[in-house]
CSV table of C-alpha atoms and ligand atoms in Angstrom, one decimal:
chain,number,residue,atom,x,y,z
H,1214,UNK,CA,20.0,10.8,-39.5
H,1215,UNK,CA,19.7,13.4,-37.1
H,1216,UNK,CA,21.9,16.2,-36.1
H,1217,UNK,CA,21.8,18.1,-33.3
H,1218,UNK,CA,22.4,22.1,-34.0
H,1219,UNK,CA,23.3,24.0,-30.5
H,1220,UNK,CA,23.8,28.4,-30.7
H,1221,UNK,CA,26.2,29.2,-28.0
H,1222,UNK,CA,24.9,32.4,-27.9
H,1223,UNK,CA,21.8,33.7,-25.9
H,1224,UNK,CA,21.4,36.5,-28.3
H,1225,UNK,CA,17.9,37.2,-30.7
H,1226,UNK,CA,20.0,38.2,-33.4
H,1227,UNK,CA,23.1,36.2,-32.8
H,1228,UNK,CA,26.4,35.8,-35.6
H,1229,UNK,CA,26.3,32.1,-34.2
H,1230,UNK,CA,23.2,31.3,-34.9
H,1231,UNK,CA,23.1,32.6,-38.4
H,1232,UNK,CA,26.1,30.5,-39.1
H,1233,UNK,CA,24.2,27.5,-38.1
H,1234,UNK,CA,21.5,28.4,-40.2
H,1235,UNK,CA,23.7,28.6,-43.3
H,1236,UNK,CA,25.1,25.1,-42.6
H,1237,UNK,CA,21.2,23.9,-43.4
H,1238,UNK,CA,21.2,23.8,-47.1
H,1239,UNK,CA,24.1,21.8,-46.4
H,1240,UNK,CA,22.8,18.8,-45.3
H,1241,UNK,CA,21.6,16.1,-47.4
H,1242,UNK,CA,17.4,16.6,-47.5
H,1243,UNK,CA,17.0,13.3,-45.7
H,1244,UNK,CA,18.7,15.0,-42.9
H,1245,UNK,CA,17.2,16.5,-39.8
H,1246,UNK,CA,18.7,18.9,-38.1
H,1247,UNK,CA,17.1,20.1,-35.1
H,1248,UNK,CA,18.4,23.6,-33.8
H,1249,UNK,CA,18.1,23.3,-30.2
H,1250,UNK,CA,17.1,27.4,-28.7
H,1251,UNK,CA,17.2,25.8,-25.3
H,1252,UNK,CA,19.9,27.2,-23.5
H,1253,UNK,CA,19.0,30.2,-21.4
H,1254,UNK,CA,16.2,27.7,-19.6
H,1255,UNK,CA,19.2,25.6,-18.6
H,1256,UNK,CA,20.1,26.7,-15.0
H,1257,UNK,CA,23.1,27.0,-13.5
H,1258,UNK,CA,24.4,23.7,-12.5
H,1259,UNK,CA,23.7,22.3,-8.6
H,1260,UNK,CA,25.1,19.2,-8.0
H,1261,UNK,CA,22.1,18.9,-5.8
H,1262,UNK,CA,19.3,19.1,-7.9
H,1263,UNK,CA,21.3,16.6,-10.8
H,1264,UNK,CA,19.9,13.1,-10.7
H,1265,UNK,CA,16.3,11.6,-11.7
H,1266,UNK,CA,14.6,14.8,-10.7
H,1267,UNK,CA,17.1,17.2,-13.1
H,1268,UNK,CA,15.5,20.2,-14.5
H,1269,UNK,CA,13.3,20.2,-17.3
H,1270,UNK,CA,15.9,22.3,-19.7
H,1271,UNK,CA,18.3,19.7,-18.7
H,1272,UNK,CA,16.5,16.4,-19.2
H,1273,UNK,CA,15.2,17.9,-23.0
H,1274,UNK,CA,18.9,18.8,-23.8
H,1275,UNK,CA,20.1,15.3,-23.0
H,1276,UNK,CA,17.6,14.1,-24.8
H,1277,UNK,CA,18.0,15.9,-27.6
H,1278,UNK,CA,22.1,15.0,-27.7
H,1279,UNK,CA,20.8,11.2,-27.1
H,1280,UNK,CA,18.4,11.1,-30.1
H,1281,UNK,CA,21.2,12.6,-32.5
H,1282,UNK,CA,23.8,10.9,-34.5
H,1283,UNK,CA,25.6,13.9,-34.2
H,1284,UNK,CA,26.4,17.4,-32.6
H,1285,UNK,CA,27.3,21.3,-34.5
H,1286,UNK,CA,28.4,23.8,-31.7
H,1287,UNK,CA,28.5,27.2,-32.8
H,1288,UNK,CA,29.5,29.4,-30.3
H,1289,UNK,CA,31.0,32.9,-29.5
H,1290,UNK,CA,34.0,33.9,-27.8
H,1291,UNK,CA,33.3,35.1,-24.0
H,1292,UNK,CA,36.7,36.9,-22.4
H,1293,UNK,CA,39.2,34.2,-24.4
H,1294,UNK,CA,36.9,31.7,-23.3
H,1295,UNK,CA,33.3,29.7,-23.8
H,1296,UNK,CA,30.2,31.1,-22.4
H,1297,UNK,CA,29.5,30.4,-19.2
H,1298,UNK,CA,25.9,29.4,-20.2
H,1299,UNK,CA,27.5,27.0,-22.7
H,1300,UNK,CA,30.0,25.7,-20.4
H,1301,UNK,CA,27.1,25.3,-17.8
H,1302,UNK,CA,24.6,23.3,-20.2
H,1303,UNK,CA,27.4,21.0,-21.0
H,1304,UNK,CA,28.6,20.5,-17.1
H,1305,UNK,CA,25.0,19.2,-16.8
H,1306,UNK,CA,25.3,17.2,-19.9
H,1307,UNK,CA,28.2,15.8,-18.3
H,1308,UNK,CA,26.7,13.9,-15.5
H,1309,UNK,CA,26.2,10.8,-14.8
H,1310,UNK,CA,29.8,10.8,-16.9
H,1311,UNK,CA,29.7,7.1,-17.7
H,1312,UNK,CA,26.2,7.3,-19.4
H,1313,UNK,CA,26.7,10.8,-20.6
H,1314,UNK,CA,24.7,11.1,-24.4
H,1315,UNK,CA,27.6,12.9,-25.7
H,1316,UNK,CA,30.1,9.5,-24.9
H,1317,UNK,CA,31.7,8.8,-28.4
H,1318,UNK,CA,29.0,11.2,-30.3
H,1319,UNK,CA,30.9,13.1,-33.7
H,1320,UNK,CA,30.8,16.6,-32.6
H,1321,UNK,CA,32.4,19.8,-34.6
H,1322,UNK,CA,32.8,22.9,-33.0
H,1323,UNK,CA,32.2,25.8,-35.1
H,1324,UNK,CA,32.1,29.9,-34.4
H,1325,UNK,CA,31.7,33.5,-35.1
H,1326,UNK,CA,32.9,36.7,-33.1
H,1327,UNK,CA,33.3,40.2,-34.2
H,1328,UNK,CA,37.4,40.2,-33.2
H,1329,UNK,CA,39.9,40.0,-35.3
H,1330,UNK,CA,40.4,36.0,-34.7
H,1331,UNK,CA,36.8,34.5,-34.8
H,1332,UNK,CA,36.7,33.0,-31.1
H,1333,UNK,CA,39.2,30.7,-31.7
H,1334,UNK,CA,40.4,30.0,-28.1
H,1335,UNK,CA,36.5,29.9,-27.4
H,1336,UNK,CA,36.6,26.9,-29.6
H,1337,UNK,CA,39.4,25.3,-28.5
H,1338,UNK,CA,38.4,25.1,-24.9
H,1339,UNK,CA,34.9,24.1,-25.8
H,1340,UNK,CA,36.7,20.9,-27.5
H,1341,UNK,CA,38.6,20.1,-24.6
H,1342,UNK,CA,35.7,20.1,-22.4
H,1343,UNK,CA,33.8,17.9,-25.1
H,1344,UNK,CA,36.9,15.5,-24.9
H,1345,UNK,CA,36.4,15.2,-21.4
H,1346,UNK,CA,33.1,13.7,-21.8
H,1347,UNK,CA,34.7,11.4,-23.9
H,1348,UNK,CA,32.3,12.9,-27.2
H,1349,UNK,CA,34.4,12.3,-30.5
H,1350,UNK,CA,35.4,15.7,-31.2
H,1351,UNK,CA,35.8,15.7,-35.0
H,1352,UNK,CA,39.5,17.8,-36.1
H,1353,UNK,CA,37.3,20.4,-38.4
H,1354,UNK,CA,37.7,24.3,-37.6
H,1355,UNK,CA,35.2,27.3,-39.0
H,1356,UNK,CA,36.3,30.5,-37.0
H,1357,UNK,CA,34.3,33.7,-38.7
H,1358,UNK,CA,35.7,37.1,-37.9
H,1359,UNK,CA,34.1,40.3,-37.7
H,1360,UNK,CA,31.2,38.8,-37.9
H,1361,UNK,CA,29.3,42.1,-38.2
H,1362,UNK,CA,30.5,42.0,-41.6
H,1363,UNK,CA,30.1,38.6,-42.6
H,1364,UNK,CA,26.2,38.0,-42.8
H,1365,UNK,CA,24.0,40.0,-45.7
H,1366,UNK,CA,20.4,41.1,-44.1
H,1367,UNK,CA,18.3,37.8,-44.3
H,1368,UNK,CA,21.4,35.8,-42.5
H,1369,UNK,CA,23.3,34.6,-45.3
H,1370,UNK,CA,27.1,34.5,-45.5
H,1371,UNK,CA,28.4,36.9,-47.8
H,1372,UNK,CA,32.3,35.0,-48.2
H,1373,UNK,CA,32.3,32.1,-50.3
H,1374,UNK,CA,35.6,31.0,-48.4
H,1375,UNK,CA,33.7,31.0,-44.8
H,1376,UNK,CA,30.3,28.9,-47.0
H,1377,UNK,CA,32.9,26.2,-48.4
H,1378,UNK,CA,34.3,25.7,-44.7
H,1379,UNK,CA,31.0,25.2,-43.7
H,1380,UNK,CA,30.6,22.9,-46.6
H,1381,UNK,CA,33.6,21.1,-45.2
H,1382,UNK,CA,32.6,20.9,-41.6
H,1383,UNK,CA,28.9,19.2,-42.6
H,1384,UNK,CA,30.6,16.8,-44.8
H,1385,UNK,CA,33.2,15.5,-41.9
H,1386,UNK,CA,30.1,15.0,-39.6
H,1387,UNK,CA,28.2,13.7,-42.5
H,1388,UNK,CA,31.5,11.1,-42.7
H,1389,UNK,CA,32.0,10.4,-38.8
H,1390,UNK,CA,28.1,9.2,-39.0
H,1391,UNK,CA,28.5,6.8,-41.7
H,1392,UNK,CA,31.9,5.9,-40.3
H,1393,UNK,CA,30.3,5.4,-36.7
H,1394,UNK,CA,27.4,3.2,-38.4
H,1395,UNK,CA,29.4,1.2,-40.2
H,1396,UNK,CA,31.7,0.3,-36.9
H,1397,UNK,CA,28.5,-0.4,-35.2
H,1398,UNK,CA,27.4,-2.8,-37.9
H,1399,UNK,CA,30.8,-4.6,-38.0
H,1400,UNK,CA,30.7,-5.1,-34.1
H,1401,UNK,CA,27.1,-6.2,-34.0
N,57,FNR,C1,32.7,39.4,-26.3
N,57,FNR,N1,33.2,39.3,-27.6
N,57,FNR,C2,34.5,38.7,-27.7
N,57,FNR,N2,34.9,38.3,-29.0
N,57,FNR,C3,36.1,37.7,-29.1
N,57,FNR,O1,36.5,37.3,-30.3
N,57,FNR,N3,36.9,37.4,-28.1
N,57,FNR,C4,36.5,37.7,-26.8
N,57,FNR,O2,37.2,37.4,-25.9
N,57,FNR,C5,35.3,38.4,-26.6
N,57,FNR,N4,34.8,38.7,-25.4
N,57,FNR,C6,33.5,39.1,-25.2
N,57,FNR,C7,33.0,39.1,-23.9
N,57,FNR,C8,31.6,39.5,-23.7
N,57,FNR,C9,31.0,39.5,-22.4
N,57,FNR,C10,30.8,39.8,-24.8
N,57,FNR,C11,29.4,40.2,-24.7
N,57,FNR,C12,31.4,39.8,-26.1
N,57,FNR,C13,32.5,39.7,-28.7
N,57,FNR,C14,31.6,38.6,-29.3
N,57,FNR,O3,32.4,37.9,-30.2
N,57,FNR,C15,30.4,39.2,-30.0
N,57,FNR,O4,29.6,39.8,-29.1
N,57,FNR,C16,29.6,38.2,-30.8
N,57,FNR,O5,28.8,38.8,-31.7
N,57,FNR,C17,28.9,37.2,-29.9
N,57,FNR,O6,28.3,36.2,-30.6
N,57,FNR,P1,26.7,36.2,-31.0
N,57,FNR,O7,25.9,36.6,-29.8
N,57,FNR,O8,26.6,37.2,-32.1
N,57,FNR,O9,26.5,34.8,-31.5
């Protein structure tokens, strides 16, 4: 099994990131979760260059979604909203929408900000948009405030609460995978 770990956030030393780190003693050791540092290659999305000659960034990152049985978003909260850059990547992801590789993938949506309310309408949106490309968007929710505060000096969380809703968001996806295989077996 593979899952597909994607930082929202552009930043070296990014909250985001370091919360999907945690989630990686999480996983099950046959697991392999691949943490995809693509995004600031990603360009901004031309309808014009889309198609069989689409950027590099963009043909790894659909790729990438393709070869996993599953997606963990973490991302920060831009202005009440998602990223632009994250927003962007997944316009591209979007396209051709009937063949797009996030069509009925398990996907949790995960974040940290330093504000009072851990990027929580960030999230939100971000799971609409995922709906709209018709990815199963798994009802889990991990929003870390003050995120300056939350993370010890090699990464780790320091709040048992915020580790055991991490533990909860890995085992849902963990469970939409088996789920999804065994749907797939029952209708092959
Ligand atoms: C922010 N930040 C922020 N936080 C939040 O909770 N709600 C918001 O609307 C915003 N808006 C916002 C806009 C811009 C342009 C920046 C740069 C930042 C703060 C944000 O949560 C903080 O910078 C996080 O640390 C970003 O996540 P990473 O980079 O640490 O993963």
């Amino acid at each position: 099994m593979r899952v597909l770990a994607i930082p929202g956030s552009l930043r070296n030393d990014s909250y985001n990131a370091k919360l999907l780190y945690n989630s990686v003693e999480l996983f099950p050791a046959d697991v392999v979760l691949d943490l995809w540092a693509g995004l600031k290659s990603v360009p901004p999305y031309d309808e014009d260059d889309d198609g069989v000659d689409a950027p590099a960034a963009v043909v790894e990152l659909r790729d990438a979604i393709a070869r996993a049985d599953a997606v963990l978003i973490a991302t920060p909260e831009y202005n009440h909203s998602i990223p632009g850059q994250l927003k962007n990547a997944f316009d591209w992801v979007s396209r051709p929408v009937a063949t797009n590789p996030m069509r009925n993938k398990p996907v949790a949506v995960i974040g940290a900000s330093t504000s009072a309310f851990g990027g929580v309408w960030s999230q939100a949106e971000l799971r609409k948009v995922l709906g709209a490309l018709g990815a199963r968007v798994l009802d889990v929710e991990l929003a870390v405030p003050h995120a300056h505060e939350r993370f010890d000096q090699f990464g780790r969380l320091t709040d048992g609460n915020f580790m055991e809703q991490l533990t909860a968001v890995v085992d849902t996806l963990l469970l939409a995978v088996a789920e999804r295989e065994a749907r797939i077996e029952l209708t092959a």
